Amino acid sequence: MIDIRRVDHIGIRVHDLERAMKFYAVLGFELHAKAANDAVAVIRNAHAVEINLVYNANADAGGKNILMDVSEKYPGYTHIALSVASIRDTLAALRENGVRITQGPVAFGRDGHVSVFVRDPDLNVVELRGRNEDLASIGGVTPYEPEN
């Protein structure tokens, strides 16, 4: 058995680095480094969460995320989930910055976990998940109902 300790980083392919950086800056990420020999920008937040933006996307699926928006179900990573300190504060920051919430706030079970889903400019799905907050203080939280 391999002893995995944590996720080291997440790689996300994007079309335009500058456009992606504006979105991920709203989530608290800043440029840490750019690879000298590859189209990779390493971004990190204040808690050392690392994302590698791979800015070499050269195809367009007609304005759709092929893992999430088409009827065929292709294998692959569908989203990343990032833990946030406060879902209430997250909702406010998303609204202040004009980031469209594509799903949520939604509660998964009775454990106090509430998530909102957003998409970056390339339609990559990001789940922002808060834990142990008073659901009544958030408002508009719906229970998760799986579609398929």
Short mmCIF file of N, CA and C in Angstrom, two decimals:
data_model
loop_
_atom_site.label_atom_id
_atom_site.label_comp_id
_atom_site.label_asym_id
_atom_site.label_seq_id
_atom_site.Cartn_x
_atom_site.Cartn_y
_atom_site.Cartn_z
N MET A 1 0.85 -1.19 0.00
CA MET A 1 0.00 0.00 0.00
C MET A 1 0.88 1.24 0.00
N ILE A 2 0.49 2.23 -0.77
CA ILE A 2 1.20 3.51 -0.82
C ILE A 2 0.62 4.43 0.25
N ASP A 3 1.47 5.05 1.02
CA ASP A 3 1.05 5.93 2.12
C ASP A 3 0.90 7.37 1.61
N ILE A 4 -0.27 7.69 1.06
CA ILE A 4 -0.53 9.05 0.56
C ILE A 4 -0.94 9.92 1.73
N ARG A 5 -0.30 11.08 1.88
CA ARG A 5 -0.53 11.96 3.02
C ARG A 5 -1.54 13.07 2.75
N ARG A 6 -1.56 13.59 1.52
CA ARG A 6 -2.48 14.67 1.17
C ARG A 6 -2.40 14.90 -0.33
N VAL A 7 -3.28 15.69 -0.85
CA VAL A 7 -3.19 16.10 -2.25
C VAL A 7 -2.09 17.14 -2.33
N ASP A 8 -1.17 16.96 -3.25
CA ASP A 8 -0.05 17.90 -3.40
C ASP A 8 -0.47 19.14 -4.19
N HIS A 9 -1.10 18.93 -5.33
CA HIS A 9 -1.61 20.04 -6.13
C HIS A 9 -2.66 19.52 -7.09
N ILE A 10 -3.33 20.43 -7.74
CA ILE A 10 -4.36 20.10 -8.71
C ILE A 10 -3.96 20.77 -10.02
N GLY A 11 -4.03 20.05 -11.13
CA GLY A 11 -3.74 20.62 -12.43
C GLY A 11 -5.02 20.89 -13.19
N ILE A 12 -5.15 22.11 -13.70
CA ILE A 12 -6.36 22.50 -14.43
C ILE A 12 -5.94 23.12 -15.76
N ARG A 13 -6.43 22.56 -16.86
CA ARG A 13 -6.11 23.10 -18.18
C ARG A 13 -7.02 24.28 -18.49
N VAL A 14 -6.42 25.37 -18.98
CA VAL A 14 -7.15 26.59 -19.32
C VAL A 14 -6.69 27.12 -20.67
N HIS A 15 -7.51 27.96 -21.29
CA HIS A 15 -7.16 28.59 -22.57
C HIS A 15 -6.25 29.80 -22.36
N ASP A 16 -6.63 30.67 -21.46
CA ASP A 16 -5.99 31.98 -21.33
C ASP A 16 -5.56 32.18 -19.88
N LEU A 17 -4.27 32.27 -19.65
CA LEU A 17 -3.75 32.38 -18.29
C LEU A 17 -4.23 33.64 -17.59
N GLU A 18 -4.19 34.76 -18.26
CA GLU A 18 -4.61 36.02 -17.62
C GLU A 18 -6.07 35.97 -17.18
N ARG A 19 -6.91 35.46 -18.05
CA ARG A 19 -8.34 35.33 -17.73
C ARG A 19 -8.55 34.38 -16.56
N ALA A 20 -7.85 33.26 -16.56
CA ALA A 20 -7.96 32.29 -15.46
C ALA A 20 -7.45 32.89 -14.15
N MET A 21 -6.36 33.65 -14.21
CA MET A 21 -5.80 34.25 -13.00
C MET A 21 -6.79 35.21 -12.34
N LYS A 22 -7.54 35.95 -13.13
CA LYS A 22 -8.55 36.86 -12.57
C LYS A 22 -9.59 36.09 -11.78
N PHE A 23 -10.03 34.95 -12.32
CA PHE A 23 -11.01 34.13 -11.62
C PHE A 23 -10.41 33.54 -10.34
N TYR A 24 -9.27 32.91 -10.43
CA TYR A 24 -8.69 32.25 -9.26
C TYR A 24 -8.21 33.24 -8.21
N ALA A 25 -7.96 34.48 -8.59
CA ALA A 25 -7.63 35.53 -7.61
C ALA A 25 -8.82 35.79 -6.68
N VAL A 26 -10.03 35.70 -7.22
CA VAL A 26 -11.23 35.86 -6.38
C VAL A 26 -11.26 34.77 -5.31
N LEU A 27 -10.73 33.59 -5.64
CA LEU A 27 -10.69 32.48 -4.69
C LEU A 27 -9.46 32.55 -3.78
N GLY A 28 -8.68 33.61 -3.89
CA GLY A 28 -7.54 33.81 -3.00
C GLY A 28 -6.21 33.30 -3.51
N PHE A 29 -6.11 32.95 -4.79
CA PHE A 29 -4.87 32.41 -5.33
C PHE A 29 -4.04 33.51 -5.98
N GLU A 30 -2.72 33.37 -5.86
CA GLU A 30 -1.78 34.29 -6.48
C GLU A 30 -0.73 33.49 -7.23
N LEU A 31 -0.14 34.12 -8.23
CA LEU A 31 0.91 33.47 -8.99
C LEU A 31 2.12 33.23 -8.10
N HIS A 32 2.59 32.01 -8.07
CA HIS A 32 3.78 31.65 -7.29
C HIS A 32 4.98 31.50 -8.22
N ALA A 33 4.78 30.84 -9.37
CA ALA A 33 5.88 30.64 -10.32
C ALA A 33 5.31 30.23 -11.66
N LYS A 34 6.09 30.49 -12.71
CA LYS A 34 5.77 30.01 -14.04
C LYS A 34 6.92 29.13 -14.51
N ALA A 35 6.58 28.01 -15.12
CA ALA A 35 7.62 27.12 -15.65
C ALA A 35 8.32 27.80 -16.82
N ALA A 36 9.63 27.66 -16.87
CA ALA A 36 10.40 28.27 -17.95
C ALA A 36 10.27 27.51 -19.25
N ASN A 37 9.99 26.22 -19.16
CA ASN A 37 9.99 25.39 -20.37
C ASN A 37 8.64 24.72 -20.64
N ASP A 38 7.57 25.21 -20.01
CA ASP A 38 6.26 24.60 -20.21
C ASP A 38 5.18 25.64 -19.93
N ALA A 39 3.98 25.41 -20.43
CA ALA A 39 2.87 26.34 -20.24
C ALA A 39 2.16 26.03 -18.92
N VAL A 40 2.88 26.21 -17.82
CA VAL A 40 2.35 25.91 -16.49
C VAL A 40 2.62 27.08 -15.56
N ALA A 41 1.56 27.53 -14.91
CA ALA A 41 1.68 28.56 -13.87
C ALA A 41 1.25 27.93 -12.55
N VAL A 42 2.10 28.05 -11.56
CA VAL A 42 1.81 27.53 -10.23
C VAL A 42 1.19 28.67 -9.42
N ILE A 43 -0.04 28.43 -8.94
CA ILE A 43 -0.69 29.43 -8.10
C ILE A 43 -0.94 28.82 -6.73
N ARG A 44 -0.90 29.66 -5.72
CA ARG A 44 -1.12 29.21 -4.34
C ARG A 44 -1.94 30.24 -3.59
N ASN A 45 -2.60 29.74 -2.53
CA ASN A 45 -3.31 30.66 -1.65
C ASN A 45 -2.54 30.78 -0.33
N ALA A 46 -3.09 31.52 0.61
CA ALA A 46 -2.41 31.77 1.88
C ALA A 46 -2.22 30.52 2.72
N HIS A 47 -2.97 29.46 2.42
CA HIS A 47 -2.85 28.21 3.18
C HIS A 47 -2.04 27.17 2.43
N ALA A 48 -1.31 27.59 1.40
CA ALA A 48 -0.43 26.74 0.59
C ALA A 48 -1.18 25.72 -0.25
N VAL A 49 -2.47 25.95 -0.51
CA VAL A 49 -3.19 25.12 -1.46
C VAL A 49 -2.65 25.50 -2.84
N GLU A 50 -2.25 24.49 -3.61
CA GLU A 50 -1.60 24.75 -4.89
C GLU A 50 -2.41 24.21 -6.06
N ILE A 51 -2.52 25.04 -7.09
CA ILE A 51 -3.13 24.66 -8.35
C ILE A 51 -2.12 24.97 -9.44
N ASN A 52 -1.97 24.06 -10.37
CA ASN A 52 -1.16 24.30 -11.55
C ASN A 52 -2.10 24.62 -12.71
N LEU A 53 -2.03 25.83 -13.21
CA LEU A 53 -2.82 26.20 -14.37
C LEU A 53 -2.00 25.86 -15.61
N VAL A 54 -2.49 24.91 -16.37
CA VAL A 54 -1.83 24.47 -17.60
C VAL A 54 -2.50 25.23 -18.73
N TYR A 55 -1.82 26.26 -19.23
CA TYR A 55 -2.47 27.19 -20.15
C TYR A 55 -2.14 26.87 -21.61
N ASN A 56 -2.52 25.65 -22.01
CA ASN A 56 -2.28 25.24 -23.39
C ASN A 56 -3.53 24.65 -24.05
N ALA A 57 -4.71 24.92 -23.52
CA ALA A 57 -5.94 24.41 -24.14
C ALA A 57 -6.04 24.98 -25.54
N ASN A 58 -6.30 24.11 -26.50
CA ASN A 58 -6.37 24.55 -27.89
C ASN A 58 -7.62 24.05 -28.60
N ALA A 59 -8.57 23.56 -27.85
CA ALA A 59 -9.82 23.09 -28.44
C ALA A 59 -10.99 23.67 -27.65
N ASP A 60 -12.11 23.77 -28.31
CA ASP A 60 -13.33 24.28 -27.67
C ASP A 60 -14.44 23.28 -27.93
N ALA A 61 -15.14 22.91 -26.91
CA ALA A 61 -16.23 21.94 -27.05
C ALA A 61 -17.57 22.66 -27.25
N GLY A 62 -17.54 23.76 -27.96
CA GLY A 62 -18.78 24.48 -28.24
C GLY A 62 -19.41 25.09 -27.01
N GLY A 63 -18.59 25.60 -26.10
CA GLY A 63 -19.11 26.23 -24.90
C GLY A 63 -19.61 25.24 -23.86
N LYS A 64 -19.09 24.02 -23.91
CA LYS A 64 -19.50 23.00 -22.94
C LYS A 64 -18.28 22.36 -22.29
N ASN A 65 -18.47 21.90 -21.09
CA ASN A 65 -17.47 21.08 -20.40
C ASN A 65 -17.84 19.64 -20.76
N ILE A 66 -16.97 18.95 -21.50
CA ILE A 66 -17.35 17.62 -22.00
C ILE A 66 -17.52 16.59 -20.90
N LEU A 67 -17.02 16.85 -19.71
CA LEU A 67 -17.23 15.91 -18.61
C LEU A 67 -18.51 16.19 -17.84
N MET A 68 -19.09 17.36 -18.02
CA MET A 68 -20.25 17.73 -17.21
C MET A 68 -21.49 18.12 -18.01
N ASP A 69 -21.32 18.59 -19.24
CA ASP A 69 -22.43 19.22 -19.94
C ASP A 69 -22.96 18.46 -21.15
N VAL A 70 -22.47 17.27 -21.39
CA VAL A 70 -22.97 16.50 -22.53
C VAL A 70 -23.62 15.22 -22.01
N SER A 71 -24.49 14.65 -22.82
CA SER A 71 -25.23 13.46 -22.34
C SER A 71 -24.33 12.24 -22.21
N GLU A 72 -23.29 12.13 -23.04
CA GLU A 72 -22.35 11.02 -22.90
C GLU A 72 -21.50 11.27 -21.65
N LYS A 73 -21.23 10.21 -20.93
CA LYS A 73 -20.46 10.34 -19.69
C LYS A 73 -19.04 9.81 -19.90
N TYR A 74 -18.11 10.74 -20.15
CA TYR A 74 -16.72 10.39 -20.34
C TYR A 74 -16.03 10.24 -18.99
N PRO A 75 -15.04 9.36 -18.89
CA PRO A 75 -14.29 9.26 -17.65
C PRO A 75 -13.38 10.48 -17.48
N GLY A 76 -13.15 10.85 -16.26
CA GLY A 76 -12.26 11.98 -15.98
C GLY A 76 -12.66 12.67 -14.71
N TYR A 77 -11.86 13.64 -14.32
CA TYR A 77 -12.14 14.41 -13.11
C TYR A 77 -13.24 15.42 -13.40
N THR A 78 -14.29 15.40 -12.60
CA THR A 78 -15.42 16.28 -12.86
C THR A 78 -15.33 17.62 -12.14
N HIS A 79 -14.65 17.66 -11.00
CA HIS A 79 -14.53 18.92 -10.27
C HIS A 79 -13.49 18.80 -9.17
N ILE A 80 -13.11 19.96 -8.63
CA ILE A 80 -12.31 19.99 -7.41
C ILE A 80 -13.19 20.57 -6.33
N ALA A 81 -12.95 20.17 -5.10
CA ALA A 81 -13.69 20.71 -3.96
C ALA A 81 -12.69 21.36 -3.02
N LEU A 82 -12.91 22.63 -2.75
CA LEU A 82 -12.03 23.39 -1.87
C LEU A 82 -12.79 23.76 -0.61
N SER A 83 -12.18 23.50 0.52
CA SER A 83 -12.79 23.83 1.80
C SER A 83 -12.65 25.32 2.08
N VAL A 84 -13.74 25.95 2.48
CA VAL A 84 -13.72 27.39 2.79
C VAL A 84 -14.03 27.58 4.27
N ALA A 85 -13.54 28.67 4.82
CA ALA A 85 -13.76 28.97 6.24
C ALA A 85 -15.23 29.26 6.52
N SER A 86 -15.90 29.95 5.59
CA SER A 86 -17.30 30.34 5.80
C SER A 86 -18.02 30.34 4.46
N ILE A 87 -19.05 29.54 4.35
CA ILE A 87 -19.84 29.54 3.12
C ILE A 87 -20.60 30.86 2.99
N ARG A 88 -21.01 31.44 4.08
CA ARG A 88 -21.71 32.74 4.05
C ARG A 88 -20.79 33.81 3.47
N ASP A 89 -19.55 33.89 3.95
CA ASP A 89 -18.59 34.87 3.43
C ASP A 89 -18.23 34.57 1.97
N THR A 90 -18.16 33.29 1.64
CA THR A 90 -17.87 32.88 0.27
C THR A 90 -18.96 33.35 -0.68
N LEU A 91 -20.21 33.15 -0.30
CA LEU A 91 -21.33 33.61 -1.12
C LEU A 91 -21.25 35.11 -1.36
N ALA A 92 -20.95 35.85 -0.31
CA ALA A 92 -20.85 37.31 -0.44
C ALA A 92 -19.72 37.69 -1.39
N ALA A 93 -18.57 37.06 -1.26
CA ALA A 93 -17.43 37.38 -2.13
C ALA A 93 -17.71 37.02 -3.59
N LEU A 94 -18.37 35.90 -3.81
CA LEU A 94 -18.72 35.52 -5.18
C LEU A 94 -19.65 36.55 -5.80
N ARG A 95 -20.65 36.96 -5.05
CA ARG A 95 -21.61 37.95 -5.56
C ARG A 95 -20.94 39.29 -5.81
N GLU A 96 -20.07 39.72 -4.89
CA GLU A 96 -19.37 41.01 -5.04
C GLU A 96 -18.49 41.03 -6.28
N ASN A 97 -17.98 39.87 -6.67
CA ASN A 97 -17.07 39.78 -7.81
C ASN A 97 -17.73 39.28 -9.08
N GLY A 98 -19.05 39.16 -9.06
CA GLY A 98 -19.79 38.77 -10.25
C GLY A 98 -19.54 37.34 -10.71
N VAL A 99 -19.17 36.45 -9.79
CA VAL A 99 -18.97 35.04 -10.14
C VAL A 99 -20.31 34.33 -10.03
N ARG A 100 -20.73 33.74 -11.13
CA ARG A 100 -22.02 33.06 -11.19
C ARG A 100 -21.96 31.73 -10.47
N ILE A 101 -22.91 31.53 -9.58
CA ILE A 101 -23.05 30.25 -8.88
C ILE A 101 -23.88 29.34 -9.77
N THR A 102 -23.33 28.18 -10.12
CA THR A 102 -24.04 27.28 -11.02
C THR A 102 -24.89 26.27 -10.28
N GLN A 103 -24.59 26.04 -9.01
CA GLN A 103 -25.43 25.18 -8.17
C GLN A 103 -25.20 25.56 -6.71
N GLY A 104 -26.31 25.59 -5.96
CA GLY A 104 -26.18 25.82 -4.54
C GLY A 104 -26.63 27.20 -4.14
N PRO A 105 -26.59 27.46 -2.84
CA PRO A 105 -26.00 26.58 -1.83
C PRO A 105 -26.83 25.31 -1.64
N VAL A 106 -26.12 24.21 -1.48
CA VAL A 106 -26.76 22.91 -1.34
C VAL A 106 -26.16 22.19 -0.15
N ALA A 107 -27.02 21.50 0.60
CA ALA A 107 -26.58 20.74 1.78
C ALA A 107 -26.49 19.27 1.40
N PHE A 108 -25.40 18.65 1.76
CA PHE A 108 -25.19 17.23 1.52
C PHE A 108 -25.39 16.49 2.83
N GLY A 109 -26.57 15.93 3.05
CA GLY A 109 -26.84 15.21 4.28
C GLY A 109 -27.08 16.13 5.45
N ARG A 110 -26.98 15.57 6.64
CA ARG A 110 -27.28 16.33 7.86
C ARG A 110 -26.03 16.71 8.64
N ASP A 111 -24.88 16.72 7.97
CA ASP A 111 -23.63 16.94 8.67
C ASP A 111 -23.18 18.39 8.72
N GLY A 112 -23.99 19.30 8.22
CA GLY A 112 -23.63 20.71 8.27
C GLY A 112 -22.73 21.16 7.14
N HIS A 113 -22.55 20.33 6.13
CA HIS A 113 -21.72 20.69 4.99
C HIS A 113 -22.59 21.35 3.93
N VAL A 114 -22.18 22.54 3.53
CA VAL A 114 -22.91 23.28 2.51
C VAL A 114 -21.93 23.65 1.42
N SER A 115 -22.35 23.44 0.17
CA SER A 115 -21.47 23.72 -0.97
C SER A 115 -22.15 24.65 -1.96
N VAL A 116 -21.30 25.40 -2.65
CA VAL A 116 -21.72 26.12 -3.85
C VAL A 116 -20.76 25.70 -4.95
N PHE A 117 -21.28 25.65 -6.16
CA PHE A 117 -20.48 25.27 -7.31
C PHE A 117 -20.37 26.46 -8.25
N VAL A 118 -19.17 26.70 -8.73
CA VAL A 118 -18.91 27.76 -9.70
C VAL A 118 -18.07 27.16 -10.82
N ARG A 119 -17.95 27.91 -11.90
CA ARG A 119 -17.10 27.48 -13.01
C ARG A 119 -16.13 28.58 -13.36
N ASP A 120 -14.90 28.14 -13.65
CA ASP A 120 -13.92 29.12 -14.09
C ASP A 120 -14.23 29.51 -15.53
N PRO A 121 -13.50 30.44 -16.12
CA PRO A 121 -13.81 30.88 -17.48
C PRO A 121 -13.77 29.79 -18.54
N ASP A 122 -13.09 28.67 -18.25
CA ASP A 122 -13.03 27.55 -19.18
C ASP A 122 -14.01 26.45 -18.81
N LEU A 123 -14.93 26.75 -17.92
CA LEU A 123 -16.02 25.87 -17.49
C LEU A 123 -15.58 24.73 -16.58
N ASN A 124 -14.36 24.79 -16.06
CA ASN A 124 -13.94 23.81 -15.06
C ASN A 124 -14.73 24.06 -13.78
N VAL A 125 -15.23 22.99 -13.17
CA VAL A 125 -16.11 23.10 -12.02
C VAL A 125 -15.30 23.14 -10.73
N VAL A 126 -15.63 24.11 -9.88
CA VAL A 126 -15.01 24.25 -8.57
C VAL A 126 -16.12 24.24 -7.52
N GLU A 127 -16.02 23.31 -6.60
CA GLU A 127 -16.94 23.25 -5.46
C GLU A 127 -16.28 23.95 -4.29
N LEU A 128 -17.00 24.86 -3.67
CA LEU A 128 -16.53 25.56 -2.47
C LEU A 128 -17.39 25.07 -1.33
N ARG A 129 -16.75 24.41 -0.36
CA ARG A 129 -17.51 23.70 0.68
C ARG A 129 -17.19 24.25 2.06
N GLY A 130 -18.26 24.63 2.76
CA GLY A 130 -18.14 25.07 4.14
C GLY A 130 -18.70 24.01 5.06
N ARG A 131 -18.16 23.93 6.22
CA ARG A 131 -18.60 22.92 7.18
C ARG A 131 -19.03 23.58 8.49
N ASN A 132 -19.98 22.95 9.12
CA ASN A 132 -20.39 23.31 10.48
C ASN A 132 -20.84 24.76 10.62
N GLU A 133 -21.62 25.25 9.66
CA GLU A 133 -22.22 26.57 9.80
C GLU A 133 -23.71 26.40 10.02
N ASP A 134 -24.29 27.37 10.66
CA ASP A 134 -25.73 27.37 10.89
C ASP A 134 -26.44 27.57 9.55
N LEU A 135 -27.10 26.52 9.07
CA LEU A 135 -27.74 26.59 7.76
C LEU A 135 -28.81 27.68 7.70
N ALA A 136 -29.50 27.91 8.80
CA ALA A 136 -30.54 28.92 8.82
C ALA A 136 -29.98 30.31 8.57
N SER A 137 -28.72 30.54 8.96
CA SER A 137 -28.12 31.86 8.79
C SER A 137 -27.67 32.10 7.35
N ILE A 138 -27.62 31.06 6.55
CA ILE A 138 -27.16 31.20 5.16
C ILE A 138 -28.32 31.54 4.25
N GLY A 139 -29.41 30.85 4.39
CA GLY A 139 -30.60 31.12 3.56
C GLY A 139 -30.48 30.52 2.18
N GLY A 140 -31.58 30.01 1.69
CA GLY A 140 -31.63 29.48 0.34
C GLY A 140 -30.94 28.14 0.14
N VAL A 141 -30.60 27.45 1.22
CA VAL A 141 -29.92 26.17 1.11
C VAL A 141 -30.94 25.09 0.77
N THR A 142 -30.65 24.32 -0.26
CA THR A 142 -31.52 23.23 -0.65
C THR A 142 -30.81 21.91 -0.40
N PRO A 143 -31.57 20.86 -0.09
CA PRO A 143 -30.93 19.55 0.08
C PRO A 143 -30.50 19.00 -1.27
N TYR A 144 -29.41 18.26 -1.29
CA TYR A 144 -28.91 17.66 -2.51
C TYR A 144 -29.83 16.55 -2.98
N GLU A 145 -30.22 16.62 -4.23
CA GLU A 145 -31.05 15.60 -4.86
C GLU A 145 -30.31 15.12 -6.11
N PRO A 146 -29.70 13.94 -6.07
CA PRO A 146 -28.94 13.48 -7.24
C PRO A 146 -29.81 13.31 -8.47
N GLU A 147 -29.26 13.71 -9.63
CA GLU A 147 -29.99 13.60 -10.89
C GLU A 147 -29.71 12.26 -11.56
N ASN A 148 -28.51 11.74 -11.40
CA ASN A 148 -28.16 10.44 -11.99
C ASN A 148 -26.95 9.85 -11.32
#
